[in-house]
Coordinates of C-alpha atoms (C1' of nucleotides) in Angstrom, one line a residue:
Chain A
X1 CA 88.5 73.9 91.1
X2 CA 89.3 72.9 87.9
X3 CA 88.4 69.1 87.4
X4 CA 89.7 66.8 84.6
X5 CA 87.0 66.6 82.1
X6 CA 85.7 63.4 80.4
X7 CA 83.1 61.9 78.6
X8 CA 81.2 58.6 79.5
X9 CA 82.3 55.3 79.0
X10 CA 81.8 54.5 75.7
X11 CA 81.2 57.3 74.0
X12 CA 83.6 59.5 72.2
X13 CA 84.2 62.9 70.6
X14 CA 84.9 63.4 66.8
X15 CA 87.5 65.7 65.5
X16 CA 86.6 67.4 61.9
X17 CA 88.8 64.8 60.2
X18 CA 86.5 62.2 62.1
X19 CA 83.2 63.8 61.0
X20 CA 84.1 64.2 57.3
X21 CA 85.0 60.2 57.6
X22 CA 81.7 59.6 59.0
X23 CA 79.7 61.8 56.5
X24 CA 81.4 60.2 53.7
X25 CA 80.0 56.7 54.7
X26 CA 76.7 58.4 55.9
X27 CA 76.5 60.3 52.4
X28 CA 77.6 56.9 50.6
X29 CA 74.7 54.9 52.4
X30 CA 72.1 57.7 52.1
X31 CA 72.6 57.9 48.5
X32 CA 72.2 54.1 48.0
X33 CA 69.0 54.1 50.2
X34 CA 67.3 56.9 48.1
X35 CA 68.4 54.6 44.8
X36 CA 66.7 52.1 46.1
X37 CA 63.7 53.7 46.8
X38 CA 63.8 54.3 51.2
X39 CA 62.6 57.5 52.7
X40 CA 63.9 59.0 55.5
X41 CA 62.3 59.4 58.9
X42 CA 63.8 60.2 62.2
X43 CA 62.1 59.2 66.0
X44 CA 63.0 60.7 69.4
X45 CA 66.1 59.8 71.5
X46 CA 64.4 58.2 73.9
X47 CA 60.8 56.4 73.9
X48 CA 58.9 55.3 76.7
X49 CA 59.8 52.6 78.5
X50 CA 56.8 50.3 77.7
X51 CA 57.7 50.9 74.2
X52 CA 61.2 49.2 74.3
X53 CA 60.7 47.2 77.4
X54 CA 60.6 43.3 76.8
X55 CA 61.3 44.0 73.2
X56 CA 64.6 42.5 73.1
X57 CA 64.9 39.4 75.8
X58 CA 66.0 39.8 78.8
X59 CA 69.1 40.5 77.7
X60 CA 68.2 43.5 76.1
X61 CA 66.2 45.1 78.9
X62 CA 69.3 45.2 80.9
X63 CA 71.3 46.8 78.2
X64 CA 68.5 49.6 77.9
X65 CA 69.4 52.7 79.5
X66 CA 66.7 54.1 81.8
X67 CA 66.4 57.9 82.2
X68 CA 65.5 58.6 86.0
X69 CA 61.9 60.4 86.3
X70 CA 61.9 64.2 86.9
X71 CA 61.1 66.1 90.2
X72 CA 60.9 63.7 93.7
X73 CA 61.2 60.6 91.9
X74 CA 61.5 58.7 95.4
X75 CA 58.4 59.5 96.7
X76 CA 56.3 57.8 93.7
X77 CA 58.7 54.7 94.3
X78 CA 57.2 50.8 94.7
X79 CA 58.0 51.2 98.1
X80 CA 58.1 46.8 98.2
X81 CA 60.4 46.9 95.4
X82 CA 62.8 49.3 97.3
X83 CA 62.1 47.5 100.5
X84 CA 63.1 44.2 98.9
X85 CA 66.4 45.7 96.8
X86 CA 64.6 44.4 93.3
X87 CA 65.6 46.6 91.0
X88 CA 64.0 45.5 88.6
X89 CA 60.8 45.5 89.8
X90 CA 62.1 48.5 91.3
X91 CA 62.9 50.5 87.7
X92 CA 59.3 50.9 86.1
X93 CA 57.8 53.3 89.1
X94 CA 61.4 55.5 89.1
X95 CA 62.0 55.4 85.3
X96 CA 58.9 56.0 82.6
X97 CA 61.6 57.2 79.5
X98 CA 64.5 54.9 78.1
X99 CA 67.0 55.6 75.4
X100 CA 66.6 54.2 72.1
X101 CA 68.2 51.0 71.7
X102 CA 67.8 50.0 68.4
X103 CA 66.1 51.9 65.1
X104 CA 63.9 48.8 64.3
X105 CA 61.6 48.4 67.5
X106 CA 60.7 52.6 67.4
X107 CA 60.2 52.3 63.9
X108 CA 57.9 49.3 64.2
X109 CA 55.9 52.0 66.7
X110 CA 55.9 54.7 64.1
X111 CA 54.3 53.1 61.9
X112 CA 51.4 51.8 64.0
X113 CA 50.9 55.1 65.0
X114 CA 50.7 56.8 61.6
X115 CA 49.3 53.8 60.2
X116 CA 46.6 55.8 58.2
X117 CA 49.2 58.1 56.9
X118 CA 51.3 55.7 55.2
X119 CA 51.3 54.1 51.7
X120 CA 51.9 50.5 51.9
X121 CA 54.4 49.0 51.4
X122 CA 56.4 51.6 53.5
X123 CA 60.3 51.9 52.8
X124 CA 61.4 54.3 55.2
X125 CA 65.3 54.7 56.2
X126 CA 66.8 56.2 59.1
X127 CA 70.2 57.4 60.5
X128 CA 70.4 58.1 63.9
X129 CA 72.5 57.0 67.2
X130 CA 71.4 54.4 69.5
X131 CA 72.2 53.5 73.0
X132 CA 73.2 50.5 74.8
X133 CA 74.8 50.0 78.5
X134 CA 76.8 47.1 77.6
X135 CA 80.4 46.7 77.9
X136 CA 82.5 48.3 75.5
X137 CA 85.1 46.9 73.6
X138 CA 86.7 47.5 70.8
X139 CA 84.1 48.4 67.8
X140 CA 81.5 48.5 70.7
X141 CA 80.1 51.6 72.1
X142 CA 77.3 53.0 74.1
X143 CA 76.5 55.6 72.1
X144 CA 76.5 54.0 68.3
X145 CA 75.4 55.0 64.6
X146 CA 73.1 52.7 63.1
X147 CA 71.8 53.0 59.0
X148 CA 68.6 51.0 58.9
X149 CA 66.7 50.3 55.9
X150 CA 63.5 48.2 56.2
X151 CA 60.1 47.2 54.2
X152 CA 57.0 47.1 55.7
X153 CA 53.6 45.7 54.5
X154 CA 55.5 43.2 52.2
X155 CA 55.4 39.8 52.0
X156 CA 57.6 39.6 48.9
X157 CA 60.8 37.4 48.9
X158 CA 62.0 40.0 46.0
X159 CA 62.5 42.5 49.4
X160 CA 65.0 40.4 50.7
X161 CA 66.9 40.3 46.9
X162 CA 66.4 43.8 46.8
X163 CA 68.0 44.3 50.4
X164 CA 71.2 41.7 49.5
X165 CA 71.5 44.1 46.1
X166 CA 71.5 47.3 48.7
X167 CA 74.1 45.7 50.8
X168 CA 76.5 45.1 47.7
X169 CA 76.0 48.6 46.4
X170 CA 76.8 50.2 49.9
X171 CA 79.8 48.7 50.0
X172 CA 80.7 48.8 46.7
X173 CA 80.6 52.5 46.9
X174 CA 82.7 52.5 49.7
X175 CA 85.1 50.6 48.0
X176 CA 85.3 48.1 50.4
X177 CA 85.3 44.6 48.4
X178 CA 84.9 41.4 49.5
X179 CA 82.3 41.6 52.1
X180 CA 80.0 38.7 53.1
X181 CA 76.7 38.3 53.5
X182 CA 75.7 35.6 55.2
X183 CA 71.9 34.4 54.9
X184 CA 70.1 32.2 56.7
X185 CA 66.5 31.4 57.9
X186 CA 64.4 30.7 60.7
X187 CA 63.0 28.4 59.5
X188 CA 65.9 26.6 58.7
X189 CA 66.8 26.4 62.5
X190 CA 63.1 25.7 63.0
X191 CA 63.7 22.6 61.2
X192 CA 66.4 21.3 62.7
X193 CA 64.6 21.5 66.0
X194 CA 61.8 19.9 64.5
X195 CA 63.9 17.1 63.1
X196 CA 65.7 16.3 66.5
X197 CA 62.3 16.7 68.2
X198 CA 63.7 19.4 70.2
X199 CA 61.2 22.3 69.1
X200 CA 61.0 24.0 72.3
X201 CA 64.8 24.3 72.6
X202 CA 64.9 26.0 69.2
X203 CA 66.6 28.9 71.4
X204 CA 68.9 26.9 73.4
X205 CA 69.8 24.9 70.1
X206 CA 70.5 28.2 67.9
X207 CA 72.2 29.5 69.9
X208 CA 74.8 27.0 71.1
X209 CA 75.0 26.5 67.4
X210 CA 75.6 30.7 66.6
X211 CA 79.2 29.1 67.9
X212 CA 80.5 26.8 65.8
X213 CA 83.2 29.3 64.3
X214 CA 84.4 30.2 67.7
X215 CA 84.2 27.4 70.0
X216 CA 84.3 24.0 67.6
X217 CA 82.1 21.4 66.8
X218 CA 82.5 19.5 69.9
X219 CA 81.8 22.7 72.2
X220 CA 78.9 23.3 70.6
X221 CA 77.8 19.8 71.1
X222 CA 78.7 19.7 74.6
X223 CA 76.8 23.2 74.9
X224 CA 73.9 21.6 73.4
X225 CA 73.7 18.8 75.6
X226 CA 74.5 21.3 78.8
X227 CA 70.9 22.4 77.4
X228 CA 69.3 18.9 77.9
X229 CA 69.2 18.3 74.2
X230 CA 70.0 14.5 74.0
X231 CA 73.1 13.3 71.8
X232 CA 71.1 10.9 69.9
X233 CA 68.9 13.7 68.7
X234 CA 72.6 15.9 68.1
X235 CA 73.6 13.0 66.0
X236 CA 70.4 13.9 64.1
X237 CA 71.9 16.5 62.5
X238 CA 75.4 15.7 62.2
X239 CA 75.7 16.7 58.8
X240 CA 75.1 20.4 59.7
X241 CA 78.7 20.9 61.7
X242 CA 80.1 19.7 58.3
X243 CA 78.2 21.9 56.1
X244 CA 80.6 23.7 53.4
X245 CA 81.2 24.4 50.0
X246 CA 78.6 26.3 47.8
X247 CA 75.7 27.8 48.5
X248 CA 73.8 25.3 45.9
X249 CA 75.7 22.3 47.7
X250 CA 74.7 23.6 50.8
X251 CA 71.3 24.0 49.9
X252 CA 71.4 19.7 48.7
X253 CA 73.0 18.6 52.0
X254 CA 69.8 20.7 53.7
X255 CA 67.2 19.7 51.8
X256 CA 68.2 16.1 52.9
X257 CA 68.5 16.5 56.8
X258 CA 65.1 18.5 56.2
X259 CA 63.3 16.5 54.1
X260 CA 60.7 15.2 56.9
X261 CA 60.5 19.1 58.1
X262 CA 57.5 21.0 56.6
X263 CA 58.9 24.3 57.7
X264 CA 62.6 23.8 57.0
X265 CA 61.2 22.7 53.8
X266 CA 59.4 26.3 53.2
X267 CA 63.1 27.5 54.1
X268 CA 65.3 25.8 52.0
X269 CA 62.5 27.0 49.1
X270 CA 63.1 30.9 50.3
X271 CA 67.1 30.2 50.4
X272 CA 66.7 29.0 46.9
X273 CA 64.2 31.4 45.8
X274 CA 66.9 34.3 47.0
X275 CA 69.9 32.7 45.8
X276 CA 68.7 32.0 41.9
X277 CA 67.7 35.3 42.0
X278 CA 71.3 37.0 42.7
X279 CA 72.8 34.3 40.8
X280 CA 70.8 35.7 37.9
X281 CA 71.4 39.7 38.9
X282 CA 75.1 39.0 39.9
X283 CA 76.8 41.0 42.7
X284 CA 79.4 43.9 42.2
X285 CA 81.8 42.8 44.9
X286 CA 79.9 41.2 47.9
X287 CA 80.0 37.5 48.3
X288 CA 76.5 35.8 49.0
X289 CA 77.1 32.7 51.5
X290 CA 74.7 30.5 53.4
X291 CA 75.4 30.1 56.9
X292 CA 73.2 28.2 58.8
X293 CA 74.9 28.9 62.6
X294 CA 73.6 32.5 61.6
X295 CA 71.0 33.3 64.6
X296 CA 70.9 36.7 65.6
X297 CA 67.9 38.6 66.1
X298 CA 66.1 35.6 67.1
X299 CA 63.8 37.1 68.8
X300 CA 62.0 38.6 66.2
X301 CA 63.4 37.6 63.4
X302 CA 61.2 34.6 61.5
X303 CA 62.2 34.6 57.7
X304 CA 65.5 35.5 56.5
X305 CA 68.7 36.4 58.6
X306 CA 71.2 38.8 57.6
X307 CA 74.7 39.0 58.8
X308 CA 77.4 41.2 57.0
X309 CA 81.5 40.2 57.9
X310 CA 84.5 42.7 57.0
X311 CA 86.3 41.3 54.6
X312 CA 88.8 38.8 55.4
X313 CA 92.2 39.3 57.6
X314 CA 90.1 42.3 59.0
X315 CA 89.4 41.3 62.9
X316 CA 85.5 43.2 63.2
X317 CA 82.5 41.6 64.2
X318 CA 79.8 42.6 61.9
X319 CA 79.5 45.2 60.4
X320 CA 76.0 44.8 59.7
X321 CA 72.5 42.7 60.1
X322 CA 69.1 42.4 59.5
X323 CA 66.1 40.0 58.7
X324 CA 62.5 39.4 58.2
X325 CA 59.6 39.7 61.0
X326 CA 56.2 38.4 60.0
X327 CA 54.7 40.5 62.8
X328 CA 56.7 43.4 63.2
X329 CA 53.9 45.4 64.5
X330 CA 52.3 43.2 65.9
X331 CA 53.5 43.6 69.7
X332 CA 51.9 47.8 69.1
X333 CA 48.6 45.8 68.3
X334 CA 48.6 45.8 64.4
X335 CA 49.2 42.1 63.3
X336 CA 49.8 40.7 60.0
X337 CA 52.3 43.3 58.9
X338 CA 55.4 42.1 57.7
X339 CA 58.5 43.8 57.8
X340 CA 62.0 43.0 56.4
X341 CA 65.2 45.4 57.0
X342 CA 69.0 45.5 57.2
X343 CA 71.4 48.1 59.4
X344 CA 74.7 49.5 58.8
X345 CA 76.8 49.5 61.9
X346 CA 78.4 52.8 60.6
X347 CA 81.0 53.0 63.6
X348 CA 82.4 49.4 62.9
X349 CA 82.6 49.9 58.9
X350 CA 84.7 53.1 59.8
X351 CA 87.1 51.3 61.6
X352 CA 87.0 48.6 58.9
X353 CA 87.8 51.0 56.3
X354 CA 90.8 53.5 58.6
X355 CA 91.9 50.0 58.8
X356 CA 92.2 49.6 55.0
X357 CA 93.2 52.6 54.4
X358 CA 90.2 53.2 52.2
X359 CA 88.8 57.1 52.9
X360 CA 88.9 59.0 50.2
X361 CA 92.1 61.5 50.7
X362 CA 89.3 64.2 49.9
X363 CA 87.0 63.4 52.2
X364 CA 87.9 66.7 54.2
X365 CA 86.5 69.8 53.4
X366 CA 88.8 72.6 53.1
X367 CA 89.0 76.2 52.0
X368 CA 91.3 76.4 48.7
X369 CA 93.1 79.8 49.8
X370 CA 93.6 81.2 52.8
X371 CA 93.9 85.3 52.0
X372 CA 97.2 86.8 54.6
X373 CA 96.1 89.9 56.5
X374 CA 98.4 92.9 56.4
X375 CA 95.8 95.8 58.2
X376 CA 92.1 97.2 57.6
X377 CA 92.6 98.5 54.3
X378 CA 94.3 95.5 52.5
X379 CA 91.9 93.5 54.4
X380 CA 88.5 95.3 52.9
X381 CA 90.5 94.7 49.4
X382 CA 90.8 90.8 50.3
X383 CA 87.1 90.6 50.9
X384 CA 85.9 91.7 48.1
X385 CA 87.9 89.4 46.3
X386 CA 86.6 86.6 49.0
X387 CA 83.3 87.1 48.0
X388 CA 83.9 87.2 44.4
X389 CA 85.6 83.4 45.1
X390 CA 82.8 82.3 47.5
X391 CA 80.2 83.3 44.7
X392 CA 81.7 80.9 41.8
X393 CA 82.0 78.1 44.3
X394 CA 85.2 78.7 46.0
X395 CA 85.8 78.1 49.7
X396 CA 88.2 81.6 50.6
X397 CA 88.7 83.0 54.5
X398 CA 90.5 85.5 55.2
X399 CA 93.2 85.5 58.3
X400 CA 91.7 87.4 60.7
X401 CA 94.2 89.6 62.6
X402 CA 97.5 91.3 61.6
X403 CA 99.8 88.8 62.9
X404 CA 103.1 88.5 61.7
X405 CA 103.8 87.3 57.9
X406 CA 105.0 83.6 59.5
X407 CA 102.0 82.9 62.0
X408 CA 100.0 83.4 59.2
X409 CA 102.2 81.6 56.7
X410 CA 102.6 78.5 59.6
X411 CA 98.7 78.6 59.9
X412 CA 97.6 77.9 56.2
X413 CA 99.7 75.5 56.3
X414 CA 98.9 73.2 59.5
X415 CA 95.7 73.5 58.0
X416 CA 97.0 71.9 54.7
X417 CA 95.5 75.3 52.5
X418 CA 96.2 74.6 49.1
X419 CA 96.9 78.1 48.3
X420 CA 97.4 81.9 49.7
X421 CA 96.9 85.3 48.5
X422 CA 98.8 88.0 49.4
X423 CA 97.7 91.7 48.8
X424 CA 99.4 94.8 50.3
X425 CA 100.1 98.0 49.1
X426 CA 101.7 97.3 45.7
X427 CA 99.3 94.9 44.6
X428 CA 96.4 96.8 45.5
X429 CA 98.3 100.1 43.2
X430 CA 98.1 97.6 40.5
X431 CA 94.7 95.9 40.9
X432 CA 96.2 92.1 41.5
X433 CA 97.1 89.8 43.7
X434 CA 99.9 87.4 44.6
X435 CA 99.5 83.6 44.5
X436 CA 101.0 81.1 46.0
X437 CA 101.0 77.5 45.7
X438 CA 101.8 75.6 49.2
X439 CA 103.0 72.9 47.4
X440 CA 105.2 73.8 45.6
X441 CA 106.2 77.5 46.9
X442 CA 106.0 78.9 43.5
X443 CA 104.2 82.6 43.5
X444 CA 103.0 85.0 40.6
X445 CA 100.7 88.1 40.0
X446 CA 97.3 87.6 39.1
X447 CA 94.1 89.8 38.4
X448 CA 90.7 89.0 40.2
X449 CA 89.5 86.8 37.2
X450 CA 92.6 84.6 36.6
X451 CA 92.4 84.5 40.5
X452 CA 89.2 82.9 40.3
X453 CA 89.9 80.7 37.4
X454 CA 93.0 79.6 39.3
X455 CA 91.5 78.4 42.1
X456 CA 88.4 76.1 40.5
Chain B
rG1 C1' 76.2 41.6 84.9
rU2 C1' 81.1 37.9 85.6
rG3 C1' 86.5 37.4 85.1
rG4 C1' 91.0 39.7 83.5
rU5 C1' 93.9 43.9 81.6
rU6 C1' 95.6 49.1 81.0
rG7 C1' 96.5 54.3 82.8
rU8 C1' 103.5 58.5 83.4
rA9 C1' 104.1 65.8 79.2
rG10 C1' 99.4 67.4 73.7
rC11 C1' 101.0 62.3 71.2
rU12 C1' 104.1 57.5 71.4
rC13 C1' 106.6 55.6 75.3
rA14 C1' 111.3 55.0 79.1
rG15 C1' 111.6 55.1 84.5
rC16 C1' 116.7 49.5 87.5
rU17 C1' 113.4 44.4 93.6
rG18 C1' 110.1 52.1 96.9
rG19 C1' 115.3 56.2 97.9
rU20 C1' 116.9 63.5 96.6
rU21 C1' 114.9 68.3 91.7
rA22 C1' 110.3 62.1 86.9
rG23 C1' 113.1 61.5 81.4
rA24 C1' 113.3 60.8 75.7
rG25 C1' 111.4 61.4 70.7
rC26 C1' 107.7 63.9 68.2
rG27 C1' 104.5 68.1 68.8
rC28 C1' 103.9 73.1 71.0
rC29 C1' 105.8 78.4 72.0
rU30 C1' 109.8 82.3 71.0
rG31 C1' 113.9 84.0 68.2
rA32 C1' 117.6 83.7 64.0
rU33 C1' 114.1 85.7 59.2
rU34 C1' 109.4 93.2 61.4
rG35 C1' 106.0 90.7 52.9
rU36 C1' 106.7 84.4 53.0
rG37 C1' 105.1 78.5 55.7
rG38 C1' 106.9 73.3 55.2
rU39 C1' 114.0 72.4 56.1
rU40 C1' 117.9 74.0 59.7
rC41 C1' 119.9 76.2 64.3
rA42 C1' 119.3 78.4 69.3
rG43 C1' 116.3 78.9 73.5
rG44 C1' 111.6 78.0 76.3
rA45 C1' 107.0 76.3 78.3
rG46 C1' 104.5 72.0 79.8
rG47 C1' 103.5 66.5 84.6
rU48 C1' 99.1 66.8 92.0
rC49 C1' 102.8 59.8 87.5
rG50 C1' 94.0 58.5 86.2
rC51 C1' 91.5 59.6 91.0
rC52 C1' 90.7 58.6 96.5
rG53 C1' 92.6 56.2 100.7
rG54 C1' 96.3 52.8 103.1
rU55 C1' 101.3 50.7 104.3
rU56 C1' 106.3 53.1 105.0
rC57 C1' 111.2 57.4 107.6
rG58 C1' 110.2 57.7 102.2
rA59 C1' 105.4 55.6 96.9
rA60 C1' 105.1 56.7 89.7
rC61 C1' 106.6 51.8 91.9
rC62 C1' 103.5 47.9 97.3
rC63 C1' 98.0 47.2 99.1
rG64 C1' 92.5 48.4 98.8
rG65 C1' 88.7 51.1 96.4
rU66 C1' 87.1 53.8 92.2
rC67 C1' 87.1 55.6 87.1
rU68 C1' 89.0 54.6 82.3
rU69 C1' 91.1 51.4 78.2
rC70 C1' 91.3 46.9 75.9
rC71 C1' 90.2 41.4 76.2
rA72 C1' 87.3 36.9 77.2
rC73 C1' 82.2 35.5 78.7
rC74 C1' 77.0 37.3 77.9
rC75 C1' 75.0 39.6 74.1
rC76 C1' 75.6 42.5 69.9
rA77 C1' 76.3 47.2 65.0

RNA sequence: GUGGUUGUAGCUCAGCUGGUUAGAGCGCCUGAUUGUGGUUCAGGAGGUCGCCGGUUCGAACCCGGUCUUCCACCCCA
């Protein structure tokens, strides 16, 4: 009969201790977005498939979970398909919905669809779980939060100084110093394949290159030439595996390997543009870095490139990412839009910050007195008071059965209750109430009003 | 999707190369204390050893499958 019950792989269920964390980062973004001027919208759970399909590589179509058509899905089935065991070819006559997988691609949709609706530039924000059937691991789930914030309809560079600003003051509200964000640009990479004459490897080559922290300059190198790039045109751009040192010095050693580049030229003057900018505004407690093995998102992605790392010693991948897309709309059939965004991998920075100890300790909502139960006519005396106390503010509940003295006693305080009232028969002759402090045990006598005052 | 790893009470974990009734700490429940919790003391409940199958006289332990956890790829918040 009774079976063990579990949730997917993946996901997970929050206790209230969990969801008070996760509203206090949520609360902490929101309030940052609306300072900087985003809007929020929200899309459906799941799209139709044509929407996210091909969106995302290859890759990402495989990660995409499909929901399975309604009714006798079999007998509308590409009978070849089945015949032949593709599944792939198999999915789109079985499967017409799919689960969102990302908050960028559905928004990219909303706004071709209300295009007459909305004032350009749009700065919409959004808060919502996506889902992906990868693998999980630890910081990766199938069911995840993500806090995206984009632009659209502006070609402005001052967008992406605005967005480097919101990052800093997210986490800077969060108290969670010593972030990086890590810039780059496409065009950048698009340079260096242009220099090594290697332009239609510009995948290949960024992203044997995204590994340069992990797996070494020589593994990337062997990686590269796995990928048919040739080591003479490698040796090209030697100088990048030994890029360090400021962002400004960076930016010198660039501007050299570039130089015969048109694009990576255009690059290194949007790096610059960026970085004089925040140099002049300053940054509360996130560090600005250039990292030019920075290549996510590439395959939308054709300005700047975001990356976000926990602060150091803290073992997290990143904890958030974003970029420019010339043509963000483009793929719904309305071209020349330009759209620029970051996200907030709001599961990841809450394991960052349990990590750091960081949450607020009053991040919990409770009630401030819990009000003991001693029968039906003490009780009707308790609410009144309770309502009195929920008027000016104050969170009250009152136990709800006659149970003995220490059940009740034992329950305000597993539920950490900063305070209980007592009222029975002799405090009800005399119109007061007892207080007592949890903490510190000690009890006295009060009216209704010095009840109330007490409890603020 | 590939390779590996983990799973014993609510929680953290013991459990000797397979051998009777599977243990501890913490937590939980009851009482000492029928208007006083957090301390103490006494007692108690709770496990088809992830699940299914196999080998064996006998399996928590060995084998296969499956689910789950975490890790490395892939990719990514």
């Amino acid at each position: 009969m009774a079976q063990k019950p579990s949730i997917p792989k993946g996901t997970r269920d929050f206790s209230p201790a969990e969801v008070a964390k996760r509203n206090y980062i949520i609360q902490n973004i929101r309030e940052q977005f609306e300072k900087f001027g985003f809007q929020p919208i929200e899309t459906p759970s799941f799209e139709n498939s044509e929407t996210l399909m091909g969106k995302y590589g290859e890759e990402g179509d495989r990660l995409i979970f499909k929901i399975l058509n309604s009714g006798d899905f079999l007998k509308k089935a590409d009978a070849d398909a089945y015949a032949q065991q593709d599944s792939i070819k198999l999915t789109p006559s079985i499967s017409e919905k799919a689960l969102r997988y990302d908050l960028t691609v559905p928004f990219a949709r909303y706004v071709v669809q209300h295009r007459n609706e909305i004032e350009f530039p749009f700065k919409r924000y959004q808060i919502q779980p996506v889902w992906r059937a990868d693998r999980p691991q630890k910081g990766r789930f199938r069911e995840f939060f993500q806090c995206d914030a984009d632009v659209v309809g502006s070609d402005s560079l001052w967008q992406e100084v605005e967005f480097v600003q919101l990052y800093d003051a997210v986490f800077t509200a969060l108290d969670l110093k010593g972030v990086t964000i890590k810039i780059n640009n496409r065009k950048i990479l698009s340079g260096f394949a242009e220099v090594i004459g290697e332009s239609d490897k510009l995948i290949d080559f960024t992203v044997a290159l995204d590994k340069l922290d992990k797996i070494g300059e020589e593994g990337v190198k062997k990686e590269m030439q796995e990928k048919g790039i040739s080591s003479e045109a490698i040796q090209k751009i030697q100088k990048v595996f030994g890029l360090k040192g400021s962002f400004s010095k960076k930016i010198e050693v660039l501007k050299d390997i570039l130089e015969p580049s048109e694009i990576g030229r255009k690059g290194i003057e949007e790096l610059e543009f960026i970085n004089s900018a925040i140099q002049e505004l300053q940054l509360n407690t996130a560090n600005l870095d250039l990292d030019v093995t920075l290549a996510r998102g590439l395959n939308y992605y054709t300005g700047a490139i975001f990356e976000v790392s926990a602060p150091e010693g803290v073992a997290m991948g990143s904890i958030g990412g974003g970029g420019r897309y010339d043509d963000l709309t483009g793929i719904f059939g309305m071209s020349g839009v330009s759209g620029v965004g970051i996200s907030f991998g709001l599961d990841r920075i809450y394991l960052v910050l349990e990590e750091l100890g960081l949450f607020p300790e009053t991040v919990a909502r409770n009630i401030q007195a819990l009000f003991i139960n001693f029968g039906n006519k003490e009780s009707l005396y308790c609410l009144k008071a309770i309502k009195e106390l929920r008027a000016g503010g104050i969170a009250a509940e009152l136990y709800p059965e006659e149970a003995k003295m220490k059940k009740q006693m034992a329950h305000a305080n597993k539920r950490d209750i900063p305070f209980v009232v007592l009222a029975g028969a002799e405090e009800i002759e005399n119109s007061k109430f007892t207080l007592k402090n949890m903490k510190t045990g000690e009890q006295s006598a009060v009216t209704l009003e010095e009840l109330v005052t007490k409890l603020v």
